[in-house]
Short mmCIF file of C-alpha atoms and ligand atoms in Angstrom, two decimals:
data_model
loop_
_atom_site.label_atom_id
_atom_site.label_comp_id
_atom_site.label_asym_id
_atom_site.label_seq_id
_atom_site.Cartn_x
_atom_site.Cartn_y
_atom_site.Cartn_z
CA MET A 147 12.40 -18.67 -41.17
CA GLY A 148 16.37 -18.63 -40.58
CA ASN A 149 18.53 -16.39 -42.60
CA PHE A 150 20.01 -19.02 -44.87
CA ASP A 151 16.05 -21.13 -45.42
CA LEU A 152 15.36 -17.46 -47.42
CA LEU A 153 18.10 -17.98 -49.28
CA LYS A 154 17.26 -21.88 -49.92
CA VAL A 155 13.64 -21.28 -50.79
CA LYS A 156 15.31 -18.86 -53.68
CA GLY A 157 17.43 -21.67 -54.77
CA VAL A 158 21.11 -20.16 -53.32
CA SER A 159 22.99 -22.79 -51.39
CA ARG A 160 25.36 -21.45 -48.72
CA ARG A 161 28.39 -22.43 -50.77
CA ASP A 162 27.20 -20.28 -53.31
CA PHE A 163 26.90 -17.61 -50.66
CA MET A 164 30.28 -18.11 -49.27
CA LYS A 165 31.91 -17.48 -52.75
CA LEU A 166 30.06 -14.30 -53.42
CA ILE A 167 31.13 -13.11 -49.95
CA ALA A 168 34.44 -14.36 -50.94
CA ALA A 169 34.40 -12.56 -54.48
CA THR A 170 33.53 -9.60 -53.34
CA THR A 171 36.06 -9.05 -50.68
CA ALA A 172 38.72 -9.61 -52.84
CA ALA A 173 37.54 -6.99 -55.42
CA LEU A 174 37.54 -4.37 -52.35
CA GLY A 175 40.74 -5.59 -51.76
CA LEU A 176 39.76 -7.25 -48.16
CA PRO A 177 42.13 -9.97 -46.50
CA GLU A 178 40.58 -13.26 -46.61
CA LEU A 179 40.66 -14.01 -43.02
CA ILE A 180 37.90 -11.26 -43.12
CA VAL A 181 35.15 -13.47 -45.08
CA PRO A 182 33.73 -14.59 -42.26
CA GLN A 183 32.85 -11.18 -40.55
CA ALA A 184 31.80 -10.01 -44.10
CA ALA A 185 29.54 -13.41 -43.97
CA SER A 186 28.44 -12.68 -40.94
CA ALA A 187 27.83 -8.93 -41.52
CA VAL A 188 25.30 -9.67 -44.24
CA GLU A 189 23.82 -12.67 -42.49
CA GLN A 190 22.47 -9.46 -39.55
CA ALA A 191 21.42 -7.77 -42.82
CA LEU A 192 18.96 -10.26 -43.94
CA ASN A 193 17.61 -10.71 -40.40
CA LYS A 194 17.65 -6.66 -39.85
CA PRO A 195 16.56 -4.71 -42.61
CA PRO A 196 17.82 -1.77 -43.28
CA VAL A 197 17.49 0.52 -46.21
CA ILE A 198 15.63 2.87 -47.59
CA TRP A 199 15.90 3.81 -50.91
CA LEU A 200 14.62 7.09 -52.79
CA GLU A 201 13.99 8.20 -56.35
CA GLY A 202 14.02 11.85 -56.93
CA MET A 203 15.13 13.29 -60.97
CA ASP A 204 15.89 10.07 -62.40
CA CYS A 205 15.11 7.71 -65.27
CA THR A 206 14.94 4.45 -62.73
CA GLY A 207 18.24 3.08 -64.79
CA CYS A 208 19.79 2.23 -62.01
CA THR A 209 16.82 0.09 -59.97
CA GLU A 210 16.77 -1.61 -63.72
CA SER A 211 20.55 -2.28 -63.91
CA ALA A 212 20.38 -3.30 -59.89
CA ILE A 213 17.61 -5.61 -59.64
CA ALA A 214 17.02 -7.19 -63.75
CA THR A 215 18.70 -10.15 -63.89
CA LEU A 216 17.73 -13.07 -66.61
CA ASN A 217 18.82 -16.23 -64.24
CA PRO A 218 18.21 -14.28 -60.39
CA SER A 219 22.22 -14.43 -59.08
CA PRO A 220 23.47 -14.25 -55.27
CA ALA A 221 24.09 -11.35 -56.63
CA GLU A 222 21.27 -9.98 -56.47
CA LEU A 223 19.43 -11.63 -54.20
CA ILE A 224 21.75 -10.47 -50.98
CA LEU A 225 20.03 -7.18 -53.10
CA ASP A 226 16.66 -8.56 -52.02
CA MET A 227 17.60 -10.23 -48.48
CA LEU A 228 18.51 -7.19 -47.97
CA SER A 229 14.80 -5.85 -47.32
CA ILE A 230 14.70 -2.57 -48.34
CA ARG A 231 12.09 -1.33 -46.56
CA TYR A 232 10.92 1.55 -48.84
CA HIS A 233 11.01 1.47 -52.62
CA GLU A 234 9.07 3.05 -54.99
CA THR A 235 9.49 1.18 -58.22
CA ILE A 236 9.71 -2.36 -56.90
CA MET A 237 7.12 -2.28 -53.58
CA ALA A 238 4.09 -4.50 -54.08
CA GLY A 239 2.72 -1.70 -51.68
CA SER A 240 1.34 1.71 -52.91
CA GLY A 241 -0.07 5.38 -51.20
CA GLN A 242 -1.01 5.83 -47.59
CA THR A 243 0.80 2.13 -47.08
CA SER A 244 3.83 2.46 -48.47
CA GLU A 245 3.96 5.83 -47.08
CA GLU A 246 3.22 4.35 -43.48
CA ALA A 247 6.33 2.01 -44.71
CA TYR A 248 8.33 5.08 -45.27
CA GLN A 249 7.70 6.59 -41.85
CA SER A 250 7.75 3.25 -39.68
CA ALA A 251 11.43 3.16 -41.90
CA LEU A 252 12.07 6.22 -41.42
CA LYS A 253 12.06 5.50 -36.97
CA GLU A 254 14.79 2.52 -37.08
CA LYS A 255 18.67 2.62 -37.95
CA PHE A 256 18.94 2.48 -41.41
CA VAL A 257 21.21 3.48 -45.09
CA LEU A 258 19.65 5.35 -47.37
CA VAL A 259 20.22 4.47 -50.82
CA VAL A 260 18.85 8.10 -53.45
CA GLU A 261 18.83 7.03 -57.07
CA GLY A 262 18.84 10.49 -59.26
CA SER A 263 19.23 13.68 -58.40
CA CYS A 264 17.32 16.58 -56.96
CA PRO A 265 16.32 19.85 -56.96
CA SER A 266 19.28 22.22 -55.96
CA LYS A 267 16.35 25.10 -53.94
CA ALA A 268 13.38 26.03 -53.32
CA GLU A 269 12.85 27.83 -56.50
CA PHE A 270 13.50 24.59 -58.50
CA ASP A 271 11.67 22.47 -56.14
CA SER A 272 8.42 22.13 -58.24
CA PHE A 273 10.50 19.65 -61.17
CA CYS A 274 10.22 16.90 -58.27
CA VAL A 275 7.47 16.23 -56.53
CA VAL A 276 6.79 12.78 -54.87
CA GLY A 277 3.28 12.44 -52.90
CA GLY A 278 2.35 16.51 -52.89
CA LYS A 279 5.60 16.76 -51.28
CA PRO A 280 9.29 18.42 -52.84
CA PHE A 281 11.04 15.53 -53.09
CA ARG A 282 14.29 17.93 -52.10
CA LYS A 283 12.35 18.15 -48.43
CA ILE A 284 11.48 14.70 -48.61
CA LEU A 285 15.45 13.43 -48.97
CA LEU A 286 17.04 16.31 -46.03
CA GLU A 287 14.37 14.55 -43.94
CA ALA A 288 15.67 11.25 -43.92
CA ALA A 289 19.89 12.45 -44.46
CA GLN A 290 19.51 13.57 -41.36
CA LYS A 291 18.64 10.59 -40.01
CA ALA A 292 20.42 8.20 -42.36
CA GLN A 293 23.49 6.46 -40.78
CA ALA A 294 24.66 6.88 -44.01
CA ILE A 295 24.14 7.79 -47.75
CA ILE A 296 25.03 5.59 -50.57
CA ALA A 297 24.36 8.14 -53.58
CA ILE A 298 23.47 5.87 -56.45
CA GLY A 299 24.18 6.17 -60.41
CA SER A 300 25.55 9.19 -62.41
CA CYS A 301 22.43 11.66 -61.04
CA ALA A 302 22.76 11.42 -57.52
CA SER A 303 26.63 11.36 -57.47
CA GLU A 304 28.54 14.34 -57.68
CA GLY A 305 27.78 16.38 -60.92
CA ALA A 306 24.24 15.22 -61.07
CA GLY A 307 24.28 13.38 -64.44
CA ILE A 308 22.45 14.10 -67.43
CA PRO A 309 19.46 16.29 -65.18
CA GLY A 310 23.06 18.24 -63.95
CA ALA A 311 23.05 19.14 -67.84
CA CYS A 312 19.26 21.10 -67.94
CA ALA A 313 17.42 23.78 -66.28
CA SER A 314 16.18 21.65 -63.10
CA GLY A 315 18.62 23.39 -61.28
CA ALA A 316 20.09 19.79 -60.44
CA ILE A 317 22.87 18.73 -57.98
CA GLY A 318 24.05 15.36 -56.39
CA VAL A 319 23.48 14.28 -52.71
CA ALA A 320 26.69 15.84 -51.62
CA GLU A 321 26.01 18.78 -52.61
CA LEU A 322 22.51 19.59 -51.58
CA LEU A 323 23.77 18.38 -48.50
CA ARG A 324 26.89 20.11 -48.29
CA ASN A 325 24.41 23.52 -48.81
CA GLU A 326 22.81 22.67 -45.84
CA GLY A 327 25.43 21.65 -43.73
CA ILE A 328 24.17 18.05 -43.15
CA LYS A 329 27.33 16.20 -42.04
CA THR A 330 26.03 12.34 -42.81
CA PRO A 331 28.46 10.65 -44.37
CA VAL A 332 27.68 10.19 -48.35
CA ILE A 333 29.00 7.49 -50.57
CA ASN A 334 29.09 8.30 -54.10
CA LEU A 335 28.89 5.17 -56.69
CA PRO A 336 28.52 6.87 -60.19
CA CYS A 337 27.44 5.34 -63.59
CA CYS A 338 25.45 5.48 -65.69
CA PRO A 339 23.64 3.25 -64.61
CA VAL A 340 25.26 1.92 -61.01
CA LYS A 341 27.19 -1.43 -61.47
CA PRO A 342 24.99 -4.51 -59.16
CA THR A 343 29.01 -4.87 -58.58
CA THR A 344 30.03 -1.60 -56.83
CA LEU A 345 26.71 -1.23 -54.94
CA ILE A 346 26.60 -4.56 -53.45
CA GLY A 347 30.25 -4.30 -52.59
CA THR A 348 29.74 -1.46 -50.99
CA VAL A 349 26.86 -2.13 -48.58
CA LEU A 350 28.96 -5.27 -48.18
CA TYR A 351 31.91 -2.91 -46.80
CA TYR A 352 29.45 -1.04 -44.82
CA LEU A 353 27.36 -3.96 -42.87
CA THR A 354 31.25 -5.41 -41.94
CA TYR A 355 33.21 -1.81 -41.01
CA GLN A 356 30.35 0.02 -39.77
CA LYS A 357 31.94 2.60 -42.05
CA VAL A 358 32.46 4.42 -45.67
CA PRO A 359 35.16 2.93 -47.35
CA PRO A 360 37.71 4.60 -48.68
CA LEU A 361 37.13 7.01 -51.21
CA ASP A 362 38.40 9.75 -53.43
CA SER A 363 38.26 13.76 -54.44
CA GLN A 364 35.25 12.84 -55.68
CA GLY A 365 33.91 10.59 -53.04
CA ARG A 366 33.66 7.64 -54.77
CA PRO A 367 35.17 4.33 -53.42
CA LEU A 368 38.61 3.47 -54.37
CA ALA A 369 38.50 -0.29 -54.99
CA PHE A 370 35.52 0.30 -57.98
CA TYR A 371 36.83 3.73 -59.04
CA GLY A 372 40.97 3.65 -58.24
CA SER A 373 42.13 2.74 -62.39
CA LEU A 374 41.91 4.80 -65.08
CA LEU A 375 40.12 3.13 -67.68
CA HIS A 376 42.98 3.82 -70.21
CA ASP A 377 45.03 2.17 -68.59
CA ASN A 378 43.03 -1.53 -68.59
CA CYS A 379 40.98 -0.51 -72.40
CA PRO A 380 41.31 -3.77 -73.91
CA ARG A 381 41.86 -1.35 -77.87
CA ARG A 382 45.07 0.60 -75.86
CA GLY A 383 47.16 -1.33 -78.08
CA HIS A 384 45.64 -0.01 -80.76
CA PHE A 385 46.49 3.46 -78.75
CA GLU A 386 49.51 3.02 -78.59
CA ASN A 387 50.03 1.76 -82.74
CA GLY A 388 48.10 5.22 -83.15
CA GLU A 389 45.33 2.95 -84.96
CA PHE A 390 42.13 4.67 -84.34
CA LEU A 391 39.03 4.53 -85.95
CA THR A 392 38.01 6.67 -88.17
CA ASP A 393 34.69 5.45 -90.06
CA TRP A 394 32.49 2.99 -88.18
CA ASN A 395 31.83 1.08 -91.63
CA ASP A 396 35.28 -0.02 -92.34
CA PRO A 397 36.09 -3.97 -90.66
CA ILE A 398 39.81 -3.06 -90.50
CA GLN A 399 39.06 -0.93 -88.69
CA LYS A 400 37.02 -2.00 -86.41
CA GLU A 401 38.61 -3.02 -82.96
CA TYR A 402 40.65 0.66 -83.44
CA CYS A 403 41.42 2.74 -80.44
CA LEU A 404 37.64 5.14 -80.45
CA LEU A 405 39.48 8.02 -79.31
CA LEU A 406 38.58 10.00 -81.93
CA LYS A 407 35.08 8.97 -81.70
CA GLY A 408 34.64 10.90 -78.60
CA CYS A 409 35.91 8.59 -76.25
CA LYS A 410 36.64 9.58 -72.13
CA GLY A 411 39.16 6.89 -71.28
CA PRO A 412 41.89 8.42 -70.79
CA LYS A 413 39.69 11.30 -68.31
CA THR A 414 37.57 8.76 -66.61
CA TYR A 415 38.27 6.72 -63.87
CA THR A 416 36.30 3.10 -63.37
CA ASP A 417 36.49 -0.54 -63.53
CA CYS A 418 34.55 -0.93 -66.59
CA ALA A 419 37.42 -2.75 -68.04
CA GLN A 420 38.23 -4.59 -65.51
CA VAL A 421 34.50 -6.21 -64.63
CA TRP A 422 31.86 -5.82 -67.43
CA TRP A 423 27.89 -5.18 -67.30
CA ASN A 424 25.08 -7.87 -67.18
CA ASP A 425 27.15 -10.45 -65.26
CA ASN A 426 30.40 -10.14 -67.66
CA ALA A 427 28.42 -9.95 -70.26
CA ASN A 428 30.32 -7.01 -71.96
CA PHE A 429 31.39 -2.97 -71.31
CA CYS A 430 30.38 -0.60 -73.73
CA ILE A 431 33.86 0.39 -75.63
CA ASN A 432 34.01 -3.42 -76.11
CA ALA A 433 30.94 -3.25 -77.36
CA GLY A 434 32.22 -0.61 -79.73
CA SER A 435 30.87 2.31 -78.24
CA PRO A 436 33.22 5.21 -76.72
CA CYS A 437 33.21 5.65 -73.11
CA SER A 438 31.08 8.90 -72.11
CA GLY A 439 32.80 9.23 -68.72
CA CYS A 440 29.74 8.62 -66.84
CA SER A 441 31.79 7.88 -63.83
CA GLU A 442 33.31 11.16 -63.48
CA ILE A 443 32.19 14.30 -62.13
CA THR A 444 32.29 15.63 -65.52
CA PHE A 445 29.36 14.31 -66.47
CA TYR A 446 27.21 14.94 -68.33
CA ASN A 447 27.86 18.44 -69.37
CA GLY A 448 30.96 18.79 -69.62
CA PHE A 449 31.74 15.75 -72.19
CA SER A 450 28.86 15.99 -74.02
CA PRO A 451 28.26 16.06 -77.35
CA LEU A 452 29.16 12.08 -76.16
CA TYR A 453 30.18 11.04 -79.87
CA ALA A 454 31.15 14.07 -81.27
CA LYS A 455 35.13 14.86 -81.97
CA GLN A 456 35.09 18.05 -80.37
CA GLU A 457 38.06 17.92 -77.81
CA MET A 458 40.80 19.72 -78.08
CA PHE A 459 44.38 18.47 -77.24
CA LYS A 460 48.45 20.04 -77.28
CA LEU A 461 50.86 18.19 -79.24
CA PRO A 462 54.28 18.92 -78.38
CA GLY A 463 55.66 21.32 -80.95
CA ILE A 464 52.10 21.65 -83.06
CA GLY A 465 50.05 23.56 -79.68
CA GLN A 466 45.96 22.61 -80.47
CA VAL A 467 44.18 21.22 -82.31
CA ASN A 468 40.70 19.10 -82.54
CA ALA A 469 40.33 15.46 -81.89
CA ASP A 470 39.27 15.62 -85.07
CA THR A 471 42.45 16.15 -86.51
CA VAL A 472 44.61 14.32 -84.14
CA GLY A 473 45.12 11.01 -87.29
CA THR A 474 46.33 13.73 -89.59
CA VAL A 475 48.55 14.69 -87.42
CA LEU A 476 50.25 12.09 -86.48
CA GLY A 477 52.00 11.98 -89.58
CA GLY A 478 53.51 15.18 -89.52
CA VAL A 479 54.89 14.86 -86.01
CA ALA A 480 56.89 11.12 -86.68
CA ALA A 481 58.73 13.64 -89.00
CA VAL A 482 59.93 15.38 -86.57
CA GLY A 483 61.01 12.87 -84.62
CA LEU A 484 58.40 11.57 -81.80
CA GLY A 485 56.89 8.34 -81.01
CA VAL A 486 53.35 7.48 -81.75
CA HIS A 487 53.11 6.54 -78.28
CA LEU A 488 54.19 10.35 -77.19
CA VAL A 489 51.74 11.78 -79.49
CA ALA A 490 48.99 10.00 -78.36
CA THR A 491 49.61 10.16 -74.61
CA ALA A 492 49.45 13.64 -75.94
CA ALA A 493 46.11 13.39 -77.50
CA SER A 494 44.73 11.81 -74.74
CA GLY A 495 45.43 14.31 -72.84
CA ARG A 496 47.94 12.80 -69.94
CA LEU A 497 51.06 14.48 -70.69
CA SER A 498 52.26 16.64 -67.70
CA LYS A 499 52.71 20.24 -67.46
CA LYS A 500 56.27 19.17 -67.98
CA ASP A 501 55.82 17.10 -70.58
CA HIS A 502 53.54 19.94 -72.37
CA LYS A 503 56.71 22.46 -71.34
CA GLU A 504 57.66 23.60 -75.18
CA ASP A 505 53.74 24.51 -76.20
CA MET A 506 53.34 26.64 -73.13
S1 SF4 B 125 40.74 5.97 -75.96
FE1 SF4 B 125 39.19 5.09 -75.19
S2 SF4 B 125 39.13 2.92 -76.61
FE2 SF4 B 125 41.61 4.37 -76.95
S3 SF4 B 125 42.63 3.47 -75.51
FE3 SF4 B 125 41.52 4.86 -74.31
S4 SF4 B 125 39.96 3.76 -73.45
FE4 SF4 B 125 40.21 2.65 -75.16
S1 SF4 B 126 32.92 2.86 -70.30
FE1 SF4 B 126 32.52 4.83 -69.63
S2 SF4 B 126 30.39 5.14 -70.72
FE2 SF4 B 126 31.05 2.83 -69.89
S3 SF4 B 126 30.22 2.24 -68.28
FE3 SF4 B 126 32.20 2.57 -68.68
S4 SF4 B 126 32.21 5.13 -67.84
FE4 SF4 B 126 30.38 4.68 -68.30
#
């Protein structure tokens, strides 16, 4: 059966397939000319399944995010068609059969996808054991043989997400490899869970160019993590107007800025405001939840408790205030001639050192 026969069986036309490739390359900022090359690379991948998917200390949420769908879409099918050779959650085999599949895949050229964090050293190994073997050792063995590693979700990325805040000594994949001197390139795709569009776009880029995409200082592809959520937020107008939600039950405040409810948008780089979840159905802030900053290295440990007004901000001429008091402070600051925008910007923690000069 040819590549597109496989897609046809799943109800995906070549037209749908090319539209997906074009949309993904556009999202990555790649020129239109690259579309045929990208399509060809994915076709090759359909022929030559290249993915091993390991799960460490995880909740399987990233797997759910990647494969869950109401109606199978081309995007999900591309993941499906990539023929993941080993994936403990979705593979049909188990026990000895799955172990043989894993050992066989390890002998090929493969891309390693890792979901979940990893114990940092031997003394924590008992926190994560797969098939009687410490996950840390399994990961190190696979990482040394992989062509590239895609760490998906906040737990596998820098900072180790929620497990990183626990007593299990959890770290992300890149940190483990740095500690062990393993040089295999790691691409971090944080978010809790990973977005299917981010994973597909990254796999597509790698298949097309055979190299990792341009990354930021946290190892995240700039194409998906290059913009500040706060700058694209649908509630930004209310932020500028100094309109902050303080009472969930007040319908007048329903669309107000969520800064005082713990929103981490001003410190979070992600495309969440532009590319929504679940086939663009919604995203946290639009649904009324403050951003938890799950795409940042600081998540979860440094950003918790997520809904508490725990952040301290410096306001010009006033000094340190708790976010809890920002709403009250706004009136007083206006009286000394500072605009709401300046105050709101200070409250978000985005003023430069120069801007904060008078408080230093
Ligand atoms: S603080 Fe949060 S809710 Fe308010 S504008 Fe920024 S990102 Fe949006
Ligand atoms: S809006 Fe914030 S908390 Fe929600 S998924 Fe995006 S980065 Fe994570």
